[in-house]
Coordinates of C-alpha atoms in Angstrom, one line a residue:
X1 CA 0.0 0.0 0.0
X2 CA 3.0 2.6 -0.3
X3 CA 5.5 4.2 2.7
X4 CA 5.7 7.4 4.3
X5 CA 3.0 9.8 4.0
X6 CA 1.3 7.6 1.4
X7 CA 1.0 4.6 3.1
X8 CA -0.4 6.7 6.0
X9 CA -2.9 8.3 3.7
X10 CA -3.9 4.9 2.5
X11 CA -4.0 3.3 6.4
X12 CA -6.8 6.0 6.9
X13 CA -8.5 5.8 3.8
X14 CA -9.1 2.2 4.7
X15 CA -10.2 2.7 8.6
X16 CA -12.3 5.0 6.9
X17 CA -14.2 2.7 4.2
X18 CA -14.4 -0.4 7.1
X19 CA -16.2 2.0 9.3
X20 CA -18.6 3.3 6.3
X21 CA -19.1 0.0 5.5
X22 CA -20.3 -1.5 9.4
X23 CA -22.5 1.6 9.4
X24 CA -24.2 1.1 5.9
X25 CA -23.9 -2.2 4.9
X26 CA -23.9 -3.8 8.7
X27 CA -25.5 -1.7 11.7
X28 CA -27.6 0.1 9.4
X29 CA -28.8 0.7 5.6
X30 CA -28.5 3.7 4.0
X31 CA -29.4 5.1 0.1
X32 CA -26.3 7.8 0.0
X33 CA -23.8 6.4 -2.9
X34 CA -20.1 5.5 -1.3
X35 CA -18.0 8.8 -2.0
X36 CA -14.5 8.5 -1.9
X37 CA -11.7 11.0 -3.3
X38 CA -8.7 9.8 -4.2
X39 CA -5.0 11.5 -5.4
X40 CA -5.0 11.5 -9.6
X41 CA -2.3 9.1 -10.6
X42 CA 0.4 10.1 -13.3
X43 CA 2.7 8.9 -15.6
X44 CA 2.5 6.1 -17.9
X45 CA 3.2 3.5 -15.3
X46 CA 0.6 4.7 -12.9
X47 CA -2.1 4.6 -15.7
X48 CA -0.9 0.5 -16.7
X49 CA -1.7 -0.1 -13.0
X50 CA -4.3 2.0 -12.2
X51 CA -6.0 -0.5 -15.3
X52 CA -5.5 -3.4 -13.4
X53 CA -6.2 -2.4 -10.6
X54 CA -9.6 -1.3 -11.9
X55 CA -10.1 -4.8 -13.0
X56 CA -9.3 -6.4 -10.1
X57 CA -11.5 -4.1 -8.4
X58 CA -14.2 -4.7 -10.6
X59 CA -13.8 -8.5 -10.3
X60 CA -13.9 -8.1 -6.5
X61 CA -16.8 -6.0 -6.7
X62 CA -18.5 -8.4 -9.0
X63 CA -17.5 -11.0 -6.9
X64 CA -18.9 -9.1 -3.5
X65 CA -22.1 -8.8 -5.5
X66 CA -22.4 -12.3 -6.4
X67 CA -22.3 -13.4 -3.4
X68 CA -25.2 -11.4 -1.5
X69 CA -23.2 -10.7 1.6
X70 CA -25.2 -8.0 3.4
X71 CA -28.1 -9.8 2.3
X72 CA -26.9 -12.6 4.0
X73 CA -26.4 -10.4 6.9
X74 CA -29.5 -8.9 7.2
X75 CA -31.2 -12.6 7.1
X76 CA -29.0 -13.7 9.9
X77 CA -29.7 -10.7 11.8
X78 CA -33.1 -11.2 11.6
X79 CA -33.2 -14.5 12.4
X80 CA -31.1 -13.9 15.5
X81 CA -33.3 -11.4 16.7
X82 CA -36.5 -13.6 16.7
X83 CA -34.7 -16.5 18.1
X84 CA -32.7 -14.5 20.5
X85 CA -34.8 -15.2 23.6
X86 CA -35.2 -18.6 22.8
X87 CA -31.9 -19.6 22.3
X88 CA -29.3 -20.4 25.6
X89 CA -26.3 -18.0 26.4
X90 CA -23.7 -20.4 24.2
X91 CA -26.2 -20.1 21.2
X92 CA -26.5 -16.3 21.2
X93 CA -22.7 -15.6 21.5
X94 CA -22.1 -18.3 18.3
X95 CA -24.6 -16.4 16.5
X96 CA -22.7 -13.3 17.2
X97 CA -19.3 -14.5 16.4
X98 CA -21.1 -15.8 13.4
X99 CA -22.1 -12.4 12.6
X100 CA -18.3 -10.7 13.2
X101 CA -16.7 -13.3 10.8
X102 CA -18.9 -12.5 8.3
X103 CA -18.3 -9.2 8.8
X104 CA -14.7 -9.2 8.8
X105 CA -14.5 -11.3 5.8
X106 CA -16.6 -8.8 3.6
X107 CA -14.6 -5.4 5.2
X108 CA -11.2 -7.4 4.3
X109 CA -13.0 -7.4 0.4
X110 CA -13.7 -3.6 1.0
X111 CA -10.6 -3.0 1.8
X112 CA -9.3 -4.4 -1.5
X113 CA -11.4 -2.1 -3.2
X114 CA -10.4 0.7 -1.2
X115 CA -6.4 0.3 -1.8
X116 CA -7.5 0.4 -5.5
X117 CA -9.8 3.2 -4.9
X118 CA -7.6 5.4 -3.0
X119 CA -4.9 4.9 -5.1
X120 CA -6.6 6.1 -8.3
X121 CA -6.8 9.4 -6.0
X122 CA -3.0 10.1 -5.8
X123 CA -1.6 11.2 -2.0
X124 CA -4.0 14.3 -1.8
X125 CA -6.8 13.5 -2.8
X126 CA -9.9 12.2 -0.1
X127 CA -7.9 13.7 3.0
X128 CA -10.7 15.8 3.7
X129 CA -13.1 12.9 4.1
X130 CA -10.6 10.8 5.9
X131 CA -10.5 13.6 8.7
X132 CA -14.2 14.2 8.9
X133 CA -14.6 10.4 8.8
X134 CA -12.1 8.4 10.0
X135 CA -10.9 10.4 12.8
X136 CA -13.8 10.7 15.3
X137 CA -13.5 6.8 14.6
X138 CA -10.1 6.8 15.8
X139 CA -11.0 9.0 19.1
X140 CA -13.6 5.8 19.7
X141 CA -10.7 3.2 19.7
X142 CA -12.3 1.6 16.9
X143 CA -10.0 -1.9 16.1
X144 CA -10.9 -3.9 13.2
X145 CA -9.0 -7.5 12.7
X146 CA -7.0 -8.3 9.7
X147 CA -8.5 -11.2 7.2
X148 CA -5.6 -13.8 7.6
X149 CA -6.8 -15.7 4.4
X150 CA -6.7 -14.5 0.7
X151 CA -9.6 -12.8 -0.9
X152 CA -10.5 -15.6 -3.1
X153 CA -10.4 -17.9 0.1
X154 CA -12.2 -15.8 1.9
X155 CA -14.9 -15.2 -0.6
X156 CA -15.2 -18.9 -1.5
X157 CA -15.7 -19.1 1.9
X158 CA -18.7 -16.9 2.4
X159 CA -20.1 -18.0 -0.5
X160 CA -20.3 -21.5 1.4
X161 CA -21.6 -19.9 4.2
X162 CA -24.3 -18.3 2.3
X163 CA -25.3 -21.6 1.1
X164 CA -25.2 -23.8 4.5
X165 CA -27.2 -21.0 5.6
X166 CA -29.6 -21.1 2.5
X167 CA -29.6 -25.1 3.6
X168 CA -30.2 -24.4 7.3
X169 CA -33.3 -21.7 6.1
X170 CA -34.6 -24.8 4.3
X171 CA -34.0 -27.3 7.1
X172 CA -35.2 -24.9 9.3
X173 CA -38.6 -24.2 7.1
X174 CA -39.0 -28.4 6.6
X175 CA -38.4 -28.8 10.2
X176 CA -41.4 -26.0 11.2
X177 CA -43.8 -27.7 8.7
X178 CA -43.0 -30.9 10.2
X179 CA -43.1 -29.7 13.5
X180 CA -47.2 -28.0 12.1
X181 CA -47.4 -31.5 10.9
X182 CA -46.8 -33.2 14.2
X183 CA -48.8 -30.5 16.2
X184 CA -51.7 -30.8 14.3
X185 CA -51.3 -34.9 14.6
X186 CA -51.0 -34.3 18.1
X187 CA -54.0 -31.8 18.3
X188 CA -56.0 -34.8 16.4
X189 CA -54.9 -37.5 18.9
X190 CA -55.4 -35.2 21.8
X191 CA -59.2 -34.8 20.3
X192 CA -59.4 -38.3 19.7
X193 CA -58.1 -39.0 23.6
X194 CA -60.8 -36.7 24.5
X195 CA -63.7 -38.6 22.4
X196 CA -62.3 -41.8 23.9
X197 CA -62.3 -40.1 27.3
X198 CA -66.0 -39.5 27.2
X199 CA -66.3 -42.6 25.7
X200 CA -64.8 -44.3 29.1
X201 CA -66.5 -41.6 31.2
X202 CA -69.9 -42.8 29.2
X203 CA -69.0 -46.4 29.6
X204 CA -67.9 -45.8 33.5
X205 CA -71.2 -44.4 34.0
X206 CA -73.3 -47.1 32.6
X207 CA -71.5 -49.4 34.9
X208 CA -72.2 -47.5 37.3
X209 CA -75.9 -47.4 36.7
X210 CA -75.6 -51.6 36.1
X211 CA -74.2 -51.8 39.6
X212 CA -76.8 -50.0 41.3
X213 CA -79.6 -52.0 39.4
X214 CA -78.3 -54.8 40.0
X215 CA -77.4 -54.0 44.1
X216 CA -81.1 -53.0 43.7
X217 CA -82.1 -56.7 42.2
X218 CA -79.8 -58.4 44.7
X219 CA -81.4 -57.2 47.6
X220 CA -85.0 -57.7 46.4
X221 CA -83.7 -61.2 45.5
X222 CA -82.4 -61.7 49.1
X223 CA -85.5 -60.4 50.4
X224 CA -87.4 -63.1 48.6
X225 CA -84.9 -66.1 49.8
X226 CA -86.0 -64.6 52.8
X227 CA -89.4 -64.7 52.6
X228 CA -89.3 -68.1 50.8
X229 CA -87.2 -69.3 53.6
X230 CA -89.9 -67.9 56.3
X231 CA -92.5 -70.0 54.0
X232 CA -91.1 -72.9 54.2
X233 CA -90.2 -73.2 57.8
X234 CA -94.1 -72.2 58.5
X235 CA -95.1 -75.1 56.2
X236 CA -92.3 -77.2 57.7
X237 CA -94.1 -76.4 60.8
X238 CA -97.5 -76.8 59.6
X239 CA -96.7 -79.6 58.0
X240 CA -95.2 -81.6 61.8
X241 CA -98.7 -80.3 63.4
X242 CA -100.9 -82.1 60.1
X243 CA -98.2 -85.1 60.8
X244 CA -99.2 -85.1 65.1
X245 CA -102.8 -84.9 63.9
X246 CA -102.9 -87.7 61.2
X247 CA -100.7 -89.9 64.2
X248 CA -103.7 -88.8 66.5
X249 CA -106.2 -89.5 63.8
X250 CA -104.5 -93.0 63.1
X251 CA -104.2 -94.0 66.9
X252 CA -108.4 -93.3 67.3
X253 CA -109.2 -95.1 64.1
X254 CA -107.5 -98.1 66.1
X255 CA -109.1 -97.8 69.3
X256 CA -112.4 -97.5 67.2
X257 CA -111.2 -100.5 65.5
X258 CA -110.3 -102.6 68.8
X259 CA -113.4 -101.4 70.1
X260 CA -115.3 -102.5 67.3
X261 CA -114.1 -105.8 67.3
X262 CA -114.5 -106.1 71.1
X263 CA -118.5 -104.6 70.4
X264 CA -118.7 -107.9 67.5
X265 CA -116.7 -110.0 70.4
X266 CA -119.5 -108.9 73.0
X267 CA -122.5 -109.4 70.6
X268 CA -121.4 -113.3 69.6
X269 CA -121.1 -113.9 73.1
X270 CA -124.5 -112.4 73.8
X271 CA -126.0 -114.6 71.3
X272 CA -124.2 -117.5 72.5
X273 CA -125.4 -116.9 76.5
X274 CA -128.8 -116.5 75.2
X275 CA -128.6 -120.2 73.0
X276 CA -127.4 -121.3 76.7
X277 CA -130.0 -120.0 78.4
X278 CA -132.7 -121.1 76.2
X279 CA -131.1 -124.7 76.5
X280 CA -130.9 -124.5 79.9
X281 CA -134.6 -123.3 80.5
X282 CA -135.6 -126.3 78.1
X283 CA -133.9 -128.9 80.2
X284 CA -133.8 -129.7 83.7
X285 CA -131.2 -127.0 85.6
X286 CA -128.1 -129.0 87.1
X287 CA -127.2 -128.4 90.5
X288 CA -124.1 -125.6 91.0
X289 CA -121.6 -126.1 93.6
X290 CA -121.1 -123.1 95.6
X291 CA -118.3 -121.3 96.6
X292 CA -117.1 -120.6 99.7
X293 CA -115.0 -117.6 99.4
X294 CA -114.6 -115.1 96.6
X295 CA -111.6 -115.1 93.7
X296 CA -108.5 -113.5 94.7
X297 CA -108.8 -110.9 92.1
X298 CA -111.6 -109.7 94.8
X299 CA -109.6 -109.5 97.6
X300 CA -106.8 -107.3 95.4
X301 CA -108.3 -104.1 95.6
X302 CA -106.3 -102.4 98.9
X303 CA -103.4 -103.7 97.6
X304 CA -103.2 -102.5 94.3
X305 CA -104.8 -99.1 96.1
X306 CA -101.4 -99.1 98.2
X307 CA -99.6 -99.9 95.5
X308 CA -101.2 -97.2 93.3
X309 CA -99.9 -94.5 96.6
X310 CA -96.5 -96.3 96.4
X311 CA -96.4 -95.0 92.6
X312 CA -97.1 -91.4 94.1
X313 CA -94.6 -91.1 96.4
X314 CA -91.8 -93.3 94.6
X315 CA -91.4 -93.7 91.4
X316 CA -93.3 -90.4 90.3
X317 CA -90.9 -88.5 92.6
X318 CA -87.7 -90.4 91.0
X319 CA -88.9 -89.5 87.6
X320 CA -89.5 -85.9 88.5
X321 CA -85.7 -85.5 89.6
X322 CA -84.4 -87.3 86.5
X323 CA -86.5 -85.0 84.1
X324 CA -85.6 -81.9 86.1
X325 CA -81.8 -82.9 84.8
X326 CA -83.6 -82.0 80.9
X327 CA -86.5 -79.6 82.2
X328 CA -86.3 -76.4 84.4
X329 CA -89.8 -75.5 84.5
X330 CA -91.6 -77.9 87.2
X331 CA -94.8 -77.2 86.2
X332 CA -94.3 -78.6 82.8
X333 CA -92.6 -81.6 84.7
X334 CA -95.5 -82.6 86.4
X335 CA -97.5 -82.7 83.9
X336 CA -95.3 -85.0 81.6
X337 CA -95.6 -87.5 85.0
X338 CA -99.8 -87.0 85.3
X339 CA -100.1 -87.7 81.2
X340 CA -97.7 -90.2 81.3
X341 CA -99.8 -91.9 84.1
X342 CA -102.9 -90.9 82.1
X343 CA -102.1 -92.7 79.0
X344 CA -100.4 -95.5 81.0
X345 CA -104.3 -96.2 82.1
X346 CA -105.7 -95.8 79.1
X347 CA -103.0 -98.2 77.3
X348 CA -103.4 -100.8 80.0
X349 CA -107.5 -101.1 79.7
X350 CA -106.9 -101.3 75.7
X351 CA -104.2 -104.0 75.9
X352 CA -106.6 -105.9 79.0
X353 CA -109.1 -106.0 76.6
X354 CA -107.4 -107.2 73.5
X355 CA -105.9 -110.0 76.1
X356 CA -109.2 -110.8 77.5
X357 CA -110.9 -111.3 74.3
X358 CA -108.1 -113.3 72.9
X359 CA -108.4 -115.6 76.1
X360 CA -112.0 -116.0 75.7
X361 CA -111.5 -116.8 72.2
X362 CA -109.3 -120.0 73.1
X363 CA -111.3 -121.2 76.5
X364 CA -114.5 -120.7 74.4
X365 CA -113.9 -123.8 72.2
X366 CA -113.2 -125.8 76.1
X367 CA -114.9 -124.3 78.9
X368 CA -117.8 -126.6 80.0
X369 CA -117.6 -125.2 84.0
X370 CA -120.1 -124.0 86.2
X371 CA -118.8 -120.8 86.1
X372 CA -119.0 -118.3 83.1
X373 CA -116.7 -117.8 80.2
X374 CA -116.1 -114.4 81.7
X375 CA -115.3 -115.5 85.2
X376 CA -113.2 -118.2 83.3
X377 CA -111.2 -116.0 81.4
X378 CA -110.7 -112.9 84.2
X379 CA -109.6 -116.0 86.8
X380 CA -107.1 -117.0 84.1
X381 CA -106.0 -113.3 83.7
X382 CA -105.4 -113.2 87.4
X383 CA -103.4 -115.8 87.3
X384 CA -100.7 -115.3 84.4
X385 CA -100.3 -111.3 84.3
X386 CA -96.7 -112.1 83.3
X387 CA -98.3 -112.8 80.1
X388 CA -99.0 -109.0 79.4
X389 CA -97.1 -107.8 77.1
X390 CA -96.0 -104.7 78.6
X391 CA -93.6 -103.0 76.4
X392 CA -95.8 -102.7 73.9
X393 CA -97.9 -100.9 75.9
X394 CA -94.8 -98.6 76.8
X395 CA -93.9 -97.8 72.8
X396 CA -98.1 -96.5 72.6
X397 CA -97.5 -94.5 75.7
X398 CA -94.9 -92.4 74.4
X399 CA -95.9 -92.7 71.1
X400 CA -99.4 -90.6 72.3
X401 CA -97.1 -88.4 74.6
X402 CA -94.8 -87.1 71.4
X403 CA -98.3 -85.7 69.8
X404 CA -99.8 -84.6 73.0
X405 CA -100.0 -80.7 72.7
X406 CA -100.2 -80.3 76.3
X407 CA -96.4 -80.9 77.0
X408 CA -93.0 -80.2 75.0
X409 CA -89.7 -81.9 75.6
X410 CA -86.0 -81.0 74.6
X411 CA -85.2 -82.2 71.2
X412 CA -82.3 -84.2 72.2
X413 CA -83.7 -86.7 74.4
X414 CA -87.4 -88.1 74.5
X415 CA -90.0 -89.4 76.9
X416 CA -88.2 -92.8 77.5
X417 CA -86.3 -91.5 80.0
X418 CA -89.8 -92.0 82.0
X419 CA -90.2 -95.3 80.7
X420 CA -90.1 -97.1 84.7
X421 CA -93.2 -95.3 85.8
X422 CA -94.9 -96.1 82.2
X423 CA -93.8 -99.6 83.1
X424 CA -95.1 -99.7 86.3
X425 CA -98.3 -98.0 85.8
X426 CA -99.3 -99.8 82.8
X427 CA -98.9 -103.6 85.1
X428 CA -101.2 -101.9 88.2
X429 CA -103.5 -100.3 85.3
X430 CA -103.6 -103.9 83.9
X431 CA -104.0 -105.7 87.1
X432 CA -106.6 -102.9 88.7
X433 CA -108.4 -104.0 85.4
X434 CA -109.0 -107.6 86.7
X435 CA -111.1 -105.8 89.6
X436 CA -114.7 -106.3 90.0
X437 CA -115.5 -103.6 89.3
X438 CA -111.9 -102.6 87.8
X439 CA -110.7 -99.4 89.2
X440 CA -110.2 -96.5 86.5
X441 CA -109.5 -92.8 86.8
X442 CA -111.7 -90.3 87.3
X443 CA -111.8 -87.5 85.0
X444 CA -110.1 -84.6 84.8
X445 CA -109.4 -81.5 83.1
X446 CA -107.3 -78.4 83.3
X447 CA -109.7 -75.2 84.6
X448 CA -112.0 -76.5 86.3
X449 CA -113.5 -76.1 89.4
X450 CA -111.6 -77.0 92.7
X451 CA -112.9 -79.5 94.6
X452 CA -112.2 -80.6 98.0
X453 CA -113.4 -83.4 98.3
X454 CA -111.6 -85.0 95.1
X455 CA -108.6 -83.0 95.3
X456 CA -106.0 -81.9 97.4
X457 CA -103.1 -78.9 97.2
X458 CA -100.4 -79.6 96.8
X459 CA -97.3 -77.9 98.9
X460 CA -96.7 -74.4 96.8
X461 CA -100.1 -74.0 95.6
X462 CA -102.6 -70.8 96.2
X463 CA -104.8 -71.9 98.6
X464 CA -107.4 -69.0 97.9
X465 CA -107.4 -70.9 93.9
X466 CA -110.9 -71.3 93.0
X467 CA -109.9 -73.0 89.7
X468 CA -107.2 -76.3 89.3
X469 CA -104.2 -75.1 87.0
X470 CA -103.1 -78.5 86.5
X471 CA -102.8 -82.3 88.0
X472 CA -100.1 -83.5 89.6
X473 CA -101.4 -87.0 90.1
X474 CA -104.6 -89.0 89.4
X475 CA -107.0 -90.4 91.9
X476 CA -108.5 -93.8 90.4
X477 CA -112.4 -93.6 90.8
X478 CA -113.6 -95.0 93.7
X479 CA -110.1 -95.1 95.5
X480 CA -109.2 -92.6 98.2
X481 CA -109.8 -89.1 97.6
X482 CA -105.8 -88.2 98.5
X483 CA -104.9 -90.4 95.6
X484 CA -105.1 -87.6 93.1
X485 CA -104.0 -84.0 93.1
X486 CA -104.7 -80.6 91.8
X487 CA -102.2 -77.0 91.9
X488 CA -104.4 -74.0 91.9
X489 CA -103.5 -71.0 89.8

């Protein structure tokens, strides 16, 4: 660039141009033309290289132009001022450093075409504009960095730049419409997620609504077991009563049926006393022998009465404590004991009767004595009561006590655990039967009217009572009056 003054010239001619250059081209855009005065060259020499140097110049400038370098500039600008907040600390100083490269690298191309410029001026020319321009530049410390590659390298190089950045701007356009593309996907799956939301929410609901109906059904389903249950244990229970009243049913039909055949029994042996007698009126009566004393089963009757009081205070008092083991209530044990000796009597008479007509049945076919078939067959009676089949009679006894409604017993045991007084109530019931007359038991009934002369209180009675409660023992008819007992209310 020259010595001496020249070169000095030429120094500020070119701080100059660098510093019109970052104002116009760089920091900001202006429309004044680039004015620059220059010393006029002379001599033949000067001329040859002033005509190169024009051409150089021109192929610099062309060059410069070309290449669209504050075009470039400006772009990057602006797209480091939108993405300047977005971008971290390290992005924002590479895009500035970015910036001052390119920068540098087109001022070392202007001040190519300054040297020429300022040399086609000679060493005069331009001072003026150097001082008003490049000096208050120089009071700033303005420092500019030297190129340290050649012009063609260096514009080779921005011309690269310019189009990795032309790539980037298309990169960066593909990349926003794929980025619209994949926000508008996602807006469409976020709507769909939303539709299958309320889908779910619809579905949940419905559930929901199925739970409750069928919580709903459940309970008016339980509610029926219930009452269906509650049905059948009432017909259960109505059907155990219709079962105690065909038993009771079944039981009378037999008496009837025992006592039917004892009425046909009674009727044949009517007819046959009346073919006796009208034989015996028709022929001479033979003499009778007499008898000197009457049969023993005459003589019985304060025995068996003592025996019958024996029952009272023995065995009656031995089952009490034994069902007292099963039963709290006393009352209700008493009067297991007075129906047990109830239907003891009325088992006995049945099964004395079915004995006594089978008796006369087989002494019928033989007896030829003085004394009457009836005589015959109560003598014989008398004197085999071993033959009585007395646990037989014991099965009907508790058989009637399990349907009597009067009484109640645990379901765990039964009325067998009474079965010695049955037993020994049904052989004096069946030997008091043998009597003439046989002893029975008066009747008797819960309620009625308290009498003293067939009853007696017992210990923990009411004694003002005008009514019996209930029997605590029977009194055979005919016995002694203290043989049977009544508790007033």
């Amino acid at each position: 660039m020259g010595s001496g003054n020249g070169g000095n010239q030429r120094n500020l001619w070119l701080l100059l141009i660098l510093l019109q250059v970052d104002l116009g081209g760089v920091g900001h855009k202006t429309n004044r033309p680039l004015v620059v005065w220059t010393p006029a060259a002379a001599g033949t020499a000067a001329g040859r290289r002033r005509g190169r140097q024009e051409e150089d110049m021109a192929d610099t400038l062309r060059r410069l132009v070309n290449i669209s370098s504050y075009g470039s500039l400006q772009a990057r600008l602006e797209s480091w001022h939108r993405d300047y907040h977005v971008n971290s600390c390290d992005q924002n100083l590479n895009r500035c450093c970015e910036l001052i490269e390119l920068t540098a690298k087109v001022q070392g191309q202007l001040f190519t075409i300054l040297n020429f410029t300022a040399a086609e001026g000679g060493h005069y020319a331009g001072v003026d504009t150097l001082k008003t321009r490049l000096l208050p530049w120089l009071g700033t410390s303005f420092t500019m960095a030297q190129p340290c590659v050649s012009d063609d390298t260096s514009l080779q190089l921005m011309q690269d730049s310019a189009l990795k950045e032309k790539k980037i701007r298309e990169l960066s356009v593909s990349h926003d419409n794929n980025m619209q593309k994949m926000e508008t996907q996602l807006c469409s799956t976020r709507l769909q997620l939303d539709s299958v939301k309320s889908e779910l929410a619809d579905v949940q609901l419905e559930l929901d609504d199925t739970k409750d109906k069928s919580a709903t059904t459940l309970l008016a389903t339980e509610d029926e077991i219930l009452q269906l249950k509650a049905d059948l244990r009432a017909t259960h229970e109505q059907l155990e009563v219709y079962k105690r009243k065909v038993e009771v049913v079944d039981e009378y039909e037999r008496q009837v049926r025992l006592l039917r055949e004892e009425v046909a029994y009674l009727t044949s042996e009517k007819s046959l006393l009346r073919e006796r007698l009208s034989r015996s009126r028709s022929s001479s009566p033979l003499p009778r022998r007499g008898r000197s004393s009457s049969p023993p089963s005459r003589r019985a009757t304060p025995r068996l009465l003592s025996r019958f009081s024996d029952l009272y205070a023995v065995e009656r008092l031995e089952a009490q404590s034994l069902l007292r083991r099963y039963v709290q209530d006393l009352a209700m044990v008493q009067k297991i004991i007075f129906i047990a000796a109830v239907e003891s009597f009325q088992t006995a008479k049945l099964a004395y009767r079915q004995f006594k007509l089978r008796v006369r049945k087989t002494l019928s076919s033989t007896h030829l004595g003085p004394e009457s078939l009836e005589e015959a067959a109560v003598d014989y009676i008398v004197r085999n009561l071993d033959l009585y089949d007395v646990q037989a009679s014991i099965n009907d006894v508790i058989n009637a006590m399990n349907v009597n409604p009067r009484i109640s017993f645990p379901p765990e045991v039964d009325f067998s655990l009474v079965s010695g007084l049955i037993r020994e109530t049904c052989r004096l019931a069946f030997a008091m039967q043998t009597l003439d007359p046989p002893l029975d038991l008066a009747f008797s009934s819960d309620g009625e009217l308290f009498n003293d002369n067939k009853y007696r209180r017992s210990y923990d009675s009411e004694f003002a009572a005008p009514l019996v409660l209930y029997h605590v023992w029977p009194r055979p008819d005919g016995g002694r009056r203290r043989a049977r007992q009544g508790r007033g209310p």
